[in-house]
CSV table of C-alpha atoms and ligand atoms in Angstrom, one decimal:
chain,number,residue,atom,x,y,z
A,1184,MET,CA,15.6,-25.1,10.6
A,1185,SER,CA,16.0,-23.2,7.3
A,1186,TYR,CA,12.9,-22.6,5.2
A,1187,PHE,CA,14.7,-21.0,2.3
A,1188,GLY,CA,17.6,-23.3,1.8
A,1189,SER,CA,21.2,-22.2,2.0
A,1190,VAL,CA,20.6,-18.7,0.7
A,1191,SER,CA,22.8,-16.1,2.4
A,1192,THR,CA,21.9,-12.5,2.7
A,1193,VAL,CA,21.2,-10.9,-0.7
A,1194,ARG,CA,23.7,-8.1,-1.4
A,1195,PHE,CA,24.1,-5.3,-3.9
A,1196,GLU,CA,26.4,-6.3,-6.8
A,1197,GLY,CA,25.5,-3.7,-9.4
A,1198,ARG,CA,23.8,-3.6,-12.7
A,1199,GLN,CA,26.3,-5.9,-14.5
A,1200,SER,CA,25.8,-8.7,-12.0
A,1201,THR,CA,24.4,-12.0,-13.3
A,1202,ASN,CA,24.0,-13.5,-9.9
A,1203,PRO,CA,20.2,-14.1,-9.5
A,1204,LEU,CA,20.5,-13.7,-5.8
A,1205,ALA,CA,22.0,-10.2,-5.8
A,1206,PHE,CA,20.5,-6.8,-6.1
A,1207,LYS,CA,21.3,-5.0,-9.4
A,1208,PHE,CA,20.0,-1.6,-8.3
A,1209,TYR,CA,19.0,-1.7,-4.7
A,1210,ASN,CA,22.0,-0.5,-2.8
A,1211,PRO,CA,20.7,0.2,0.7
A,1212,ASP,CA,23.5,2.6,1.6
A,1213,GLN,CA,23.5,4.7,-1.6
A,1214,VAL,CA,22.5,8.2,-0.8
A,1215,ILE,CA,20.0,9.8,-3.2
A,1216,LEU,CA,18.7,13.4,-2.6
A,1217,GLY,CA,20.2,13.4,0.9
A,1218,LYS,CA,18.8,10.1,2.1
A,1219,SER,CA,19.9,6.5,1.8
A,1220,MET,CA,17.9,4.1,-0.4
A,1221,ARG,CA,17.0,2.1,2.7
A,1222,GLU,CA,15.5,5.3,4.3
A,1223,HIS,CA,13.6,6.3,1.1
A,1224,LEU,CA,12.1,2.9,0.5
A,1225,ARG,CA,11.4,1.3,3.9
A,1226,PHE,CA,10.6,-2.1,2.3
A,1227,ALA,CA,8.2,-4.5,4.0
A,1228,VAL,CA,7.4,-8.1,3.5
A,1229,ALA,CA,3.6,-9.0,3.6
A,1230,TYR,CA,3.0,-11.9,5.9
A,1231,TRP,CA,-0.2,-13.1,4.3
A,1232,HIS,CA,1.3,-13.6,0.8
A,1233,SER,CA,4.7,-14.9,1.7
A,1234,PHE,CA,3.9,-17.1,4.8
A,1235,THR,CA,0.2,-17.7,4.9
A,1236,GLY,CA,-0.8,-17.9,1.2
A,1237,SER,CA,-0.7,-21.2,-0.5
A,1238,GLY,CA,-1.1,-20.5,-4.2
A,1239,SER,CA,-4.7,-21.6,-4.3
A,1240,ASP,CA,-7.1,-20.0,-6.7
A,1241,PRO,CA,-10.9,-20.4,-7.2
A,1242,PHE,CA,-10.3,-23.5,-9.4
A,1243,GLY,CA,-7.4,-25.2,-7.6
A,1244,VAL,CA,-5.8,-26.0,-4.3
A,1245,GLY,CA,-2.5,-24.5,-3.2
A,1246,THR,CA,0.7,-25.4,-5.1
A,1247,ALA,CA,3.3,-23.7,-2.9
A,1248,ILE,CA,5.9,-26.0,-1.3
A,1249,ARG,CA,6.7,-24.6,2.1
A,1250,GLY,CA,8.7,-26.2,4.9
A,1251,TRP,CA,6.3,-24.9,7.5
A,1252,ASP,CA,3.4,-26.8,6.1
A,1253,GLN,CA,4.5,-30.0,7.9
A,1254,TYR,CA,3.0,-28.4,11.0
A,1255,THR,CA,-0.6,-27.5,12.0
A,1256,GLY,CA,-2.3,-25.2,14.5
A,1257,MET,CA,-0.1,-23.2,16.8
A,1258,ASP,CA,3.0,-25.1,15.7
A,1259,LEU,CA,2.4,-23.9,12.2
A,1260,ALA,CA,1.9,-20.4,13.4
A,1261,LYS,CA,5.2,-20.5,15.3
A,1262,ALA,CA,7.0,-22.0,12.3
A,1263,ARG,CA,5.8,-19.1,10.1
A,1264,VAL,CA,7.3,-16.6,12.5
A,1265,GLU,CA,10.6,-18.3,12.1
A,1266,ALA,CA,10.2,-18.3,8.3
A,1267,CYS,CA,9.3,-14.6,8.3
A,1268,PHE,CA,12.4,-13.5,10.2
A,1269,GLU,CA,14.6,-15.8,8.1
A,1270,LEU,CA,13.3,-14.1,4.9
A,1271,LEU,CA,13.7,-10.6,6.4
A,1272,ASN,CA,17.3,-11.5,7.1
A,1273,ILE,CA,17.9,-13.0,3.6
A,1274,LEU,CA,16.5,-9.9,1.9
A,1275,ASP,CA,18.0,-7.4,4.4
A,1276,VAL,CA,14.5,-5.9,4.7
A,1277,ASP,CA,13.7,-4.0,7.9
A,1278,TYR,CA,9.9,-4.2,8.0
A,1279,PHE,CA,7.0,-6.6,7.8
A,1280,ALA,CA,3.2,-6.3,7.9
A,1281,PHE,CA,0.4,-8.7,9.0
A,1282,HIS,CA,-3.3,-9.3,9.6
A,1283,ASP,CA,-4.2,-10.7,13.0
A,1284,ARG,CA,-5.5,-13.9,11.3
A,1285,ASP,CA,-2.3,-14.4,9.3
A,1286,ILE,CA,-0.2,-14.9,12.3
A,1287,ALA,CA,-2.4,-17.1,14.6
A,1288,PRO,CA,-5.3,-19.5,14.1
A,1289,GLU,CA,-8.8,-18.7,15.2
A,1290,GLY,CA,-10.1,-20.7,18.2
A,1291,SER,CA,-13.7,-21.7,18.8
A,1292,THR,CA,-14.3,-18.6,20.9
A,1293,LEU,CA,-13.0,-15.0,20.8
A,1294,GLN,CA,-11.2,-15.7,24.1
A,1295,GLU,CA,-9.3,-18.6,22.6
A,1296,THR,CA,-8.5,-16.7,19.4
A,1297,ASN,CA,-7.1,-13.9,21.5
A,1298,ARG,CA,-5.0,-16.3,23.6
A,1299,ASN,CA,-3.5,-17.7,20.4
A,1300,LEU,CA,-2.8,-14.3,19.1
A,1301,ASP,CA,-1.2,-13.1,22.4
A,1302,ALA,CA,1.2,-16.1,22.3
A,1303,ILE,CA,2.3,-15.4,18.7
A,1304,VAL,CA,2.6,-11.7,19.3
A,1305,ALA,CA,4.9,-12.5,22.3
A,1306,LEU,CA,7.0,-14.7,20.0
A,1307,ILE,CA,7.1,-12.1,17.3
A,1308,LYS,CA,8.2,-9.5,19.9
A,1309,GLU,CA,11.1,-11.7,20.9
A,1310,HIS,CA,12.2,-12.0,17.3
A,1311,MET,CA,11.9,-8.3,16.7
A,1312,GLN,CA,14.0,-7.6,19.7
A,1313,SER,CA,16.8,-9.9,18.8
A,1314,SER,CA,16.8,-9.0,15.1
A,1315,GLY,CA,16.0,-5.3,15.1
A,1316,LYS,CA,13.3,-5.8,12.5
A,1317,LYS,CA,10.2,-3.6,12.8
A,1318,LEU,CA,6.5,-3.7,12.2
A,1319,LEU,CA,5.4,-1.4,9.4
A,1320,TRP,CA,1.7,-2.0,10.1
A,1321,ASN,CA,-0.7,-4.5,11.4
A,1322,THR,CA,-4.4,-4.8,10.6
A,1323,ALA,CA,-7.5,-6.9,11.4
A,1324,ASN,CA,-8.8,-9.5,8.9
A,1325,MET,CA,-12.5,-8.8,8.9
A,1326,PHE,CA,-13.3,-10.5,5.6
A,1327,THR,CA,-12.3,-14.2,5.7
A,1328,ASN,CA,-14.5,-15.6,8.4
A,1329,PRO,CA,-18.2,-16.2,7.4
A,1330,ARG,CA,-19.4,-14.0,10.2
A,1331,PHE,CA,-18.5,-11.0,8.0
A,1332,VAL,CA,-20.8,-12.1,5.2
A,1333,HIS,CA,-22.7,-8.8,5.5
A,1334,GLY,CA,-19.6,-6.7,6.3
A,1335,ALA,CA,-17.8,-5.8,9.5
A,1336,ALA,CA,-18.2,-2.1,10.5
A,1337,THR,CA,-20.9,-1.9,7.8
A,1338,THR,CA,-22.7,-5.1,8.6
A,1339,SER,CA,-26.5,-5.3,8.9
A,1340,ASN,CA,-25.9,-7.3,12.1
A,1341,ALA,CA,-25.0,-5.3,15.2
A,1342,ASP,CA,-23.5,-8.4,16.9
A,1343,VAL,CA,-21.0,-8.6,14.1
A,1344,PHE,CA,-20.2,-4.9,14.5
A,1345,ALA,CA,-19.5,-5.5,18.1
A,1346,TYR,CA,-17.3,-8.5,17.3
A,1347,ALA,CA,-15.4,-6.5,14.7
A,1348,ALA,CA,-14.8,-3.7,17.3
A,1349,ALA,CA,-13.4,-6.3,19.8
A,1350,GLN,CA,-11.1,-7.6,17.0
A,1351,VAL,CA,-9.8,-4.1,16.2
A,1352,LYS,CA,-9.4,-3.3,19.9
A,1353,LYS,CA,-7.2,-6.3,20.3
A,1354,ALA,CA,-5.3,-5.5,17.1
A,1355,LEU,CA,-4.6,-1.9,18.3
A,1356,GLU,CA,-3.2,-3.4,21.6
A,1357,HIS,CA,-1.0,-5.7,19.6
A,1358,GLY,CA,0.1,-2.8,17.4
A,1359,LYS,CA,1.2,-0.9,20.4
A,1360,GLU,CA,2.9,-3.9,22.0
A,1361,LEU,CA,5.0,-4.4,18.8
A,1362,GLY,CA,5.6,-0.7,18.1
A,1363,ALA,CA,3.7,-0.7,14.8
A,1364,GLU,CA,4.4,2.5,12.9
A,1365,ASN,CA,1.1,2.4,11.2
A,1366,TYR,CA,-2.3,0.7,11.5
A,1367,VAL,CA,-4.3,-0.2,8.3
A,1368,PHE,CA,-8.0,-0.4,7.6
A,1369,TRP,CA,-8.8,-2.2,4.4
A,1370,GLY,CA,-12.5,-2.8,4.0
A,1371,GLY,CA,-12.9,-5.8,1.8
A,1372,ARG,CA,-16.4,-6.5,3.0
A,1373,GLU,CA,-17.2,-2.9,3.7
A,1374,GLY,CA,-19.4,-2.4,0.7
A,1375,TYR,CA,-22.6,-3.9,-0.7
A,1376,GLU,CA,-23.9,-6.2,-3.4
A,1377,SER,CA,-27.3,-4.7,-4.1
A,1378,LEU,CA,-29.2,-1.6,-3.0
A,1379,LEU,CA,-32.4,-3.7,-2.9
A,1380,ASN,CA,-31.5,-4.7,0.7
A,1381,THR,CA,-28.9,-2.1,1.7
A,1382,ASP,CA,-29.3,0.9,4.0
A,1383,LEU,CA,-26.4,2.8,2.4
A,1384,GLY,CA,-26.7,5.8,4.8
A,1385,LEU,CA,-26.6,3.8,8.0
A,1386,GLU,CA,-23.7,1.6,6.7
A,1387,LEU,CA,-21.6,4.7,6.0
A,1388,ASP,CA,-22.5,6.4,9.3
A,1389,ASN,CA,-21.6,3.1,11.1
A,1390,LEU,CA,-18.3,2.9,9.3
A,1391,ALA,CA,-17.5,6.4,10.5
A,1392,ARG,CA,-18.6,5.6,14.0
A,1393,PHE,CA,-16.4,2.5,14.0
A,1394,LEU,CA,-13.3,4.5,12.8
A,1395,HIS,CA,-13.9,7.2,15.5
A,1396,MET,CA,-14.0,4.5,18.1
A,1397,ALA,CA,-10.7,3.1,16.8
A,1398,VAL,CA,-9.1,6.6,16.9
A,1399,ASP,CA,-10.4,7.1,20.5
A,1400,TYR,CA,-9.2,3.8,21.7
A,1401,ALA,CA,-5.7,4.2,20.2
A,1402,LYS,CA,-5.5,7.5,21.9
A,1403,GLU,CA,-6.6,6.0,25.2
A,1404,ILE,CA,-3.9,3.3,25.2
A,1405,GLY,CA,-1.2,5.6,23.8
A,1406,PHE,CA,-0.8,3.8,20.5
A,1407,ASP,CA,0.5,6.6,18.3
A,1408,ALA,CA,0.7,4.8,14.9
A,1409,GLN,CA,-0.4,6.6,11.8
A,1410,PHE,CA,-3.9,5.3,10.8
A,1411,LEU,CA,-4.2,4.4,7.2
A,1412,ILE,CA,-7.2,3.6,4.9
A,1413,GLU,CA,-6.4,1.4,1.9
A,1414,PRO,CA,-8.8,2.3,-0.9
A,1415,LYS,CA,-10.1,-0.4,-3.3
A,1416,PRO,CA,-13.1,-0.2,-5.6
A,1417,LYS,CA,-14.2,-3.9,-5.7
A,1418,GLU,CA,-13.3,-7.4,-4.8
A,1419,PRO,CA,-14.5,-9.1,-2.7
A,1420,SER,CA,-17.4,-6.5,-2.4
A,1421,LYS,CA,-19.0,-5.4,-5.6
A,1422,HIS,CA,-19.3,-1.8,-4.4
A,1423,GLN,CA,-16.6,-1.1,-1.9
A,1424,TYR,CA,-17.0,2.1,0.1
A,1425,ASP,CA,-13.4,3.2,0.0
A,1426,PHE,CA,-13.5,3.1,-3.8
A,1427,ASP,CA,-10.4,5.2,-4.5
A,1428,ALA,CA,-8.4,8.1,-3.0
A,1429,GLN,CA,-10.8,10.8,-3.9
A,1430,THR,CA,-13.9,8.9,-2.7
A,1431,THR,CA,-12.1,8.1,0.6
A,1432,LEU,CA,-11.0,11.7,1.0
A,1433,SER,CA,-14.5,13.0,0.9
A,1434,PHE,CA,-15.7,10.3,3.3
A,1435,LEU,CA,-13.0,11.2,5.8
A,1436,GLN,CA,-13.8,14.9,5.4
A,1437,LYS,CA,-17.6,14.5,5.8
A,1438,TYR,CA,-17.1,12.5,9.0
A,1439,ASN,CA,-14.3,14.7,10.5
A,1440,LEU,CA,-11.9,11.9,10.3
A,1441,LEU,CA,-9.4,13.6,8.0
A,1442,PRO,CA,-7.1,14.7,10.9
A,1443,HIS,CA,-6.6,11.1,11.9
A,1444,PHE,CA,-6.0,9.3,8.7
A,1445,LYS,CA,-3.8,9.0,5.7
A,1446,LEU,CA,-4.0,6.6,2.8
A,1447,ASN,CA,-2.2,3.4,2.0
A,1448,ILE,CA,-2.2,3.4,-1.8
A,1449,GLU,CA,-2.0,0.0,-3.6
A,1450,ALA,CA,-1.0,-0.2,-7.3
A,1451,ASN,CA,-3.4,-3.0,-8.3
A,1452,HIS,CA,-6.3,-1.3,-6.4
A,1453,ALA,CA,-5.6,1.9,-8.4
A,1454,THR,CA,-5.9,0.0,-11.7
A,1455,LEU,CA,-9.0,-1.8,-10.6
A,1456,ALA,CA,-10.5,1.7,-10.0
A,1457,GLY,CA,-9.7,2.7,-13.5
A,1458,HIS,CA,-6.8,4.8,-12.4
A,1459,THR,CA,-3.0,4.6,-12.7
A,1460,PHE,CA,-1.0,4.0,-9.5
A,1461,GLU,CA,0.5,7.5,-10.0
A,1462,HIS,CA,-2.9,9.1,-10.2
A,1463,GLU,CA,-3.9,7.7,-6.8
A,1464,LEU,CA,-0.5,8.7,-5.4
A,1465,ARG,CA,-0.8,12.2,-6.8
A,1466,MET,CA,-4.3,12.6,-5.6
A,1467,SER,CA,-3.2,11.6,-2.1
A,1468,ARG,CA,-0.1,13.7,-2.2
A,1469,ILE,CA,-1.7,17.0,-3.2
A,1470,ASN,CA,-4.3,16.5,-0.4
A,1471,GLY,CA,-1.6,15.8,2.2
A,1472,VAL,CA,-2.7,12.2,2.9
A,1473,LEU,CA,-0.1,10.0,1.1
A,1474,GLY,CA,0.9,7.7,4.0
A,1475,SER,CA,2.3,4.4,2.6
A,1476,ILE,CA,2.1,2.1,-0.4
A,1477,ASP,CA,1.2,-1.5,-1.1
A,1478,ALA,CA,3.6,-2.3,-3.9
A,1479,ASN,CA,2.4,-4.7,-6.5
A,1480,GLN,CA,1.1,-4.6,-10.1
A,1481,GLY,CA,-2.0,-5.9,-11.8
A,1482,ASP,CA,-2.4,-7.6,-15.2
A,1483,MET,CA,-4.1,-5.4,-17.6
A,1484,LEU,CA,-5.6,-8.4,-19.4
A,1485,LEU,CA,-7.3,-9.6,-16.3
A,1486,GLY,CA,-10.0,-7.8,-14.3
A,1487,TRP,CA,-9.1,-8.8,-10.8
A,1488,ASP,CA,-6.5,-8.1,-8.1
A,1489,THR,CA,-3.6,-10.3,-9.3
A,1490,ASP,CA,-1.1,-8.8,-6.8
A,1491,GLU,CA,2.0,-9.5,-8.9
A,1492,PHE,CA,5.4,-8.4,-7.7
A,1493,PRO,CA,6.1,-5.0,-9.3
A,1494,THR,CA,8.5,-5.1,-12.3
A,1495,ASP,CA,7.1,-2.3,-14.5
A,1496,LEU,CA,9.9,0.4,-14.4
A,1497,TYR,CA,7.6,3.0,-15.9
A,1498,SER,CA,5.2,2.6,-13.1
A,1499,THR,CA,7.8,2.4,-10.3
A,1500,THR,CA,9.5,5.5,-11.6
A,1501,LEU,CA,6.3,7.6,-11.7
A,1502,ALA,CA,5.4,6.2,-8.2
A,1503,MET,CA,8.7,7.1,-6.8
A,1504,TYR,CA,8.4,10.6,-8.3
A,1505,GLU,CA,5.2,11.1,-6.2
A,1506,ILE,CA,6.9,9.7,-3.1
A,1507,LEU,CA,9.9,11.9,-3.5
A,1508,LEU,CA,7.7,15.0,-3.9
A,1509,ASN,CA,5.6,14.0,-0.9
A,1510,GLU,CA,6.3,16.0,2.2
A,1511,GLY,CA,8.7,13.9,4.2
A,1512,GLY,CA,8.8,11.3,1.4
A,1513,ILE,CA,7.2,8.0,2.5
A,1514,GLY,CA,7.4,9.3,6.1
A,1515,ARG,CA,6.3,6.6,8.6
A,1516,GLY,CA,5.0,4.5,5.7
A,1517,GLY,CA,6.9,2.1,3.5
A,1518,VAL,CA,6.9,0.1,0.4
A,1519,ASN,CA,5.1,-3.0,1.4
A,1520,PHE,CA,5.1,-5.9,-1.0
A,1521,ASP,CA,1.4,-6.8,-1.0
A,1522,ALA,CA,2.3,-9.2,-3.8
A,1523,LYS,CA,2.4,-13.0,-4.3
A,1524,VAL,CA,4.4,-15.3,-6.5
A,1525,ARG,CA,2.6,-16.8,-9.4
A,1526,ARG,CA,1.0,-20.2,-8.8
A,1527,GLN,CA,3.6,-21.8,-11.0
A,1528,SER,CA,6.4,-20.4,-9.0
A,1529,PHE,CA,5.9,-22.8,-6.1
A,1530,GLU,CA,9.4,-23.2,-4.6
A,1531,PRO,CA,10.5,-21.1,-1.6
A,1532,ILE,CA,13.4,-19.6,-3.6
A,1533,ASP,CA,10.8,-18.0,-5.9
A,1534,VAL,CA,9.7,-15.8,-3.0
A,1535,VAL,CA,13.3,-14.5,-2.7
A,1536,HIS,CA,13.5,-13.9,-6.5
A,1537,ALA,CA,10.2,-12.1,-6.4
A,1538,HIS,CA,11.3,-9.7,-3.7
A,1539,ILE,CA,14.6,-9.0,-5.4
A,1540,ALA,CA,12.6,-8.1,-8.5
A,1541,GLY,CA,10.3,-5.8,-6.6
A,1542,MET,CA,13.1,-4.2,-4.6
A,1543,ASP,CA,15.3,-3.6,-7.7
A,1544,SER,CA,12.3,-2.2,-9.6
A,1545,PHE,CA,11.6,0.4,-6.9
A,1546,ALA,CA,15.3,1.2,-6.4
A,1547,ARG,CA,15.6,1.8,-10.1
A,1548,GLY,CA,12.4,3.9,-10.1
A,1549,LEU,CA,13.9,5.9,-7.2
A,1550,GLN,CA,17.1,6.6,-9.1
A,1551,VAL,CA,15.3,7.7,-12.3
A,1552,ALA,CA,12.7,9.8,-10.5
A,1553,ALA,CA,15.5,11.6,-8.4
A,1554,LYS,CA,17.4,12.4,-11.6
A,1555,MET,CA,14.2,13.8,-13.2
A,1556,ILE,CA,13.6,15.9,-10.2
A,1557,GLU,CA,17.3,17.2,-10.2
A,1558,ASP,CA,16.9,18.1,-13.8
A,1559,ARG,CA,13.5,19.8,-13.2
A,1560,VAL,CA,12.0,17.8,-16.1
A,1561,PHE,CA,8.4,18.0,-15.0
A,1562,ASP,CA,8.8,21.4,-13.4
A,1563,ASP,CA,9.8,22.9,-16.7
A,1564,ILE,CA,7.0,21.1,-18.5
A,1565,LEU,CA,4.4,22.4,-16.1
A,1566,ASP,CA,5.9,25.9,-16.0
A,1567,ASN,CA,5.6,26.1,-19.7
A,1568,ARG,CA,2.2,24.5,-20.0
A,1569,TYR,CA,0.6,26.7,-17.3
A,1570,GLY,CA,2.7,29.8,-18.0
A,1571,SER,CA,-0.5,31.8,-18.9
A,1572,TYR,CA,-1.3,31.9,-15.2
A,1573,LYS,CA,1.9,33.7,-14.3
A,1574,SER,CA,1.0,37.1,-15.7
A,1575,GLY,CA,-1.9,39.1,-17.2
A,1576,ILE,CA,-5.4,37.6,-17.0
A,1577,GLY,CA,-4.1,34.3,-15.6
A,1578,ALA,CA,-2.4,36.0,-12.6
A,1579,GLU,CA,-5.7,37.8,-12.0
A,1580,ILE,CA,-7.5,34.5,-11.9
A,1581,VAL,CA,-5.2,32.7,-9.5
A,1582,SER,CA,-4.9,35.7,-7.2
A,1583,GLY,CA,-8.7,35.8,-6.8
A,1584,ARG,CA,-9.0,39.3,-8.3
A,1585,ALA,CA,-10.9,38.2,-11.4
A,1586,ASN,CA,-14.7,37.7,-11.6
A,1587,PHE,CA,-17.1,36.8,-14.4
A,1588,LYS,CA,-17.5,40.5,-15.5
A,1589,THR,CA,-13.7,41.2,-15.8
A,1590,LEU,CA,-13.2,37.8,-17.5
A,1591,GLU,CA,-16.0,38.6,-20.0
A,1592,ALA,CA,-14.5,42.0,-20.7
A,1593,TYR,CA,-11.2,40.3,-21.4
A,1594,ALA,CA,-12.7,37.5,-23.5
A,1595,LEU,CA,-14.6,39.9,-25.7
A,1596,GLN,CA,-11.5,41.7,-26.8
A,1597,ASN,CA,-9.2,38.7,-26.9
A,1598,ASN,CA,-9.7,37.3,-30.4
A,1599,PRO,CA,-8.4,34.8,-31.5
A,1600,ILE,CA,-7.5,32.5,-28.7
A,1601,VAL,CA,-4.1,30.8,-29.3
A,1602,ASN,CA,-3.4,27.3,-27.8
A,1603,THR,CA,-0.1,25.6,-27.8
A,1604,SER,CA,0.7,21.8,-28.1
A,1605,GLY,CA,0.8,19.6,-25.0
A,1606,ARG,CA,3.8,17.8,-26.6
A,1607,LEU,CA,2.8,14.5,-24.9
A,1608,GLU,CA,4.7,12.2,-27.3
A,1609,HIS,CA,7.9,14.2,-26.9
A,1610,ILE,CA,7.5,14.0,-23.1
A,1611,ARG,CA,7.0,10.2,-23.2
A,1612,ASN,CA,10.2,10.1,-25.2
A,1613,VAL,CA,12.0,12.1,-22.5
A,1614,VAL,CA,10.8,9.8,-19.7
A,1615,ASN,CA,12.0,6.7,-21.7
A,1616,GLN,CA,15.4,8.4,-22.1
A,1617,TYR,CA,15.7,8.9,-18.4
A,1618,ILE,CA,14.6,5.3,-17.7
A,1619,ILE,CA,17.2,4.0,-20.1
A,1620,ASN,CA,20.1,6.4,-19.5
A,1621,THR,CA,20.0,7.3,-15.8
B,254,XUL,C1,-6.5,-6.7,-0.4
B,254,XUL,C2,-5.4,-6.0,0.2
B,254,XUL,C3,-5.2,-6.3,1.7
B,254,XUL,C4,-4.8,-5.1,2.5
B,254,XUL,C5,-4.7,-5.4,3.9
B,254,XUL,O1,-6.6,-6.4,-1.8
B,254,XUL,O2,-4.7,-5.3,-0.4
B,254,XUL,O3,-4.3,-7.4,1.8
B,254,XUL,O4,-3.5,-4.7,2.0
B,254,XUL,O5,-5.9,-5.9,4.4
B,255,CO,CO1,-3.0,-4.2,0.1
């Protein structure tokens, strides 16, 4: 059974190609700064958008035409596995990512739910073994079921906390079984609506307790995936606890969780937090916690998480710049397309086009960012701009020799102060030139 028609594997044809089913920039074997594009980018397909999502929105039912929708229950779950591995082959993508509830239906008890999951995990494992495809990360969906109405690890109901723990325990076991390279925590319901009925301190302490238990259990069963937290400021919760990279860093630090976690930075979550994608990536990078990315883009005219496939070259270039400068690059992480086709793009082939667009946009971003690094574009800009710290009073400050008295003595005789231009418009011009000419 073919779910994507007679599409053969998408290949690199170069920037002049007019074949809609070819890569124009993503050439998996092209070596850039000592590593192939495939190794730099480690693309992943997101199960929930490409195989479980239907194109529904709050005002309308799903529009997506998907061959697997002829099935229900476990047959549907099995058909989705087939579809997933078919798409990975078509795109020549090595990785995928899923939530437990994406891959198998919930039963009427936790026992039955776990049995369903075990069966599909076994099927996925067979497909992974025969295809060589790998699991970038798995996670537990603790936001869809009504039991999580008050949260999961931050719920007001201890019975729900226990259920969530059982769910993550199982997910960690499945992650180990499938050799997941990372494990993600995204807390859609870990937040609150109103302080009028919320014990903020207890909820945050419980979240930390929960994460420590997960760390301990992974260690106990020998699951050595990198743990990732995926910050998001809002939606579905009004105030989400993992608001952005900086907030999450201070939470991890306060609760002694920093050694065990890195961050999974998502572009649209960054913009919802009032930041750029590159801000969140830089904040993570300079603090040594940039672990992986969820690649998508938001719509600046809309205030919610639209999860569009990334096509903005300016953003992918600056994102790849951060990843290239990150120690070890993307490391065990990857570029996971947490992105969905628009509701009007309802044919299966649209999913293929969407991934080609995203992959080419990141490949192009990688090429441009690498060239800017080779040419030391931003190094020179920063060396110039912060040159005053290289000698004299600036060198005293950064070496720790200065204090308020020595600085006052300096300031009293240093008159007038001279500032130089930041040259921002010129710099934007240079970035545009690199995007166009590289
Ligand atoms: C939601 C989101 C999630 C996480 C995994 O905005 O990004 O799909 O990536 O739970
Ligand atoms: Co995400």
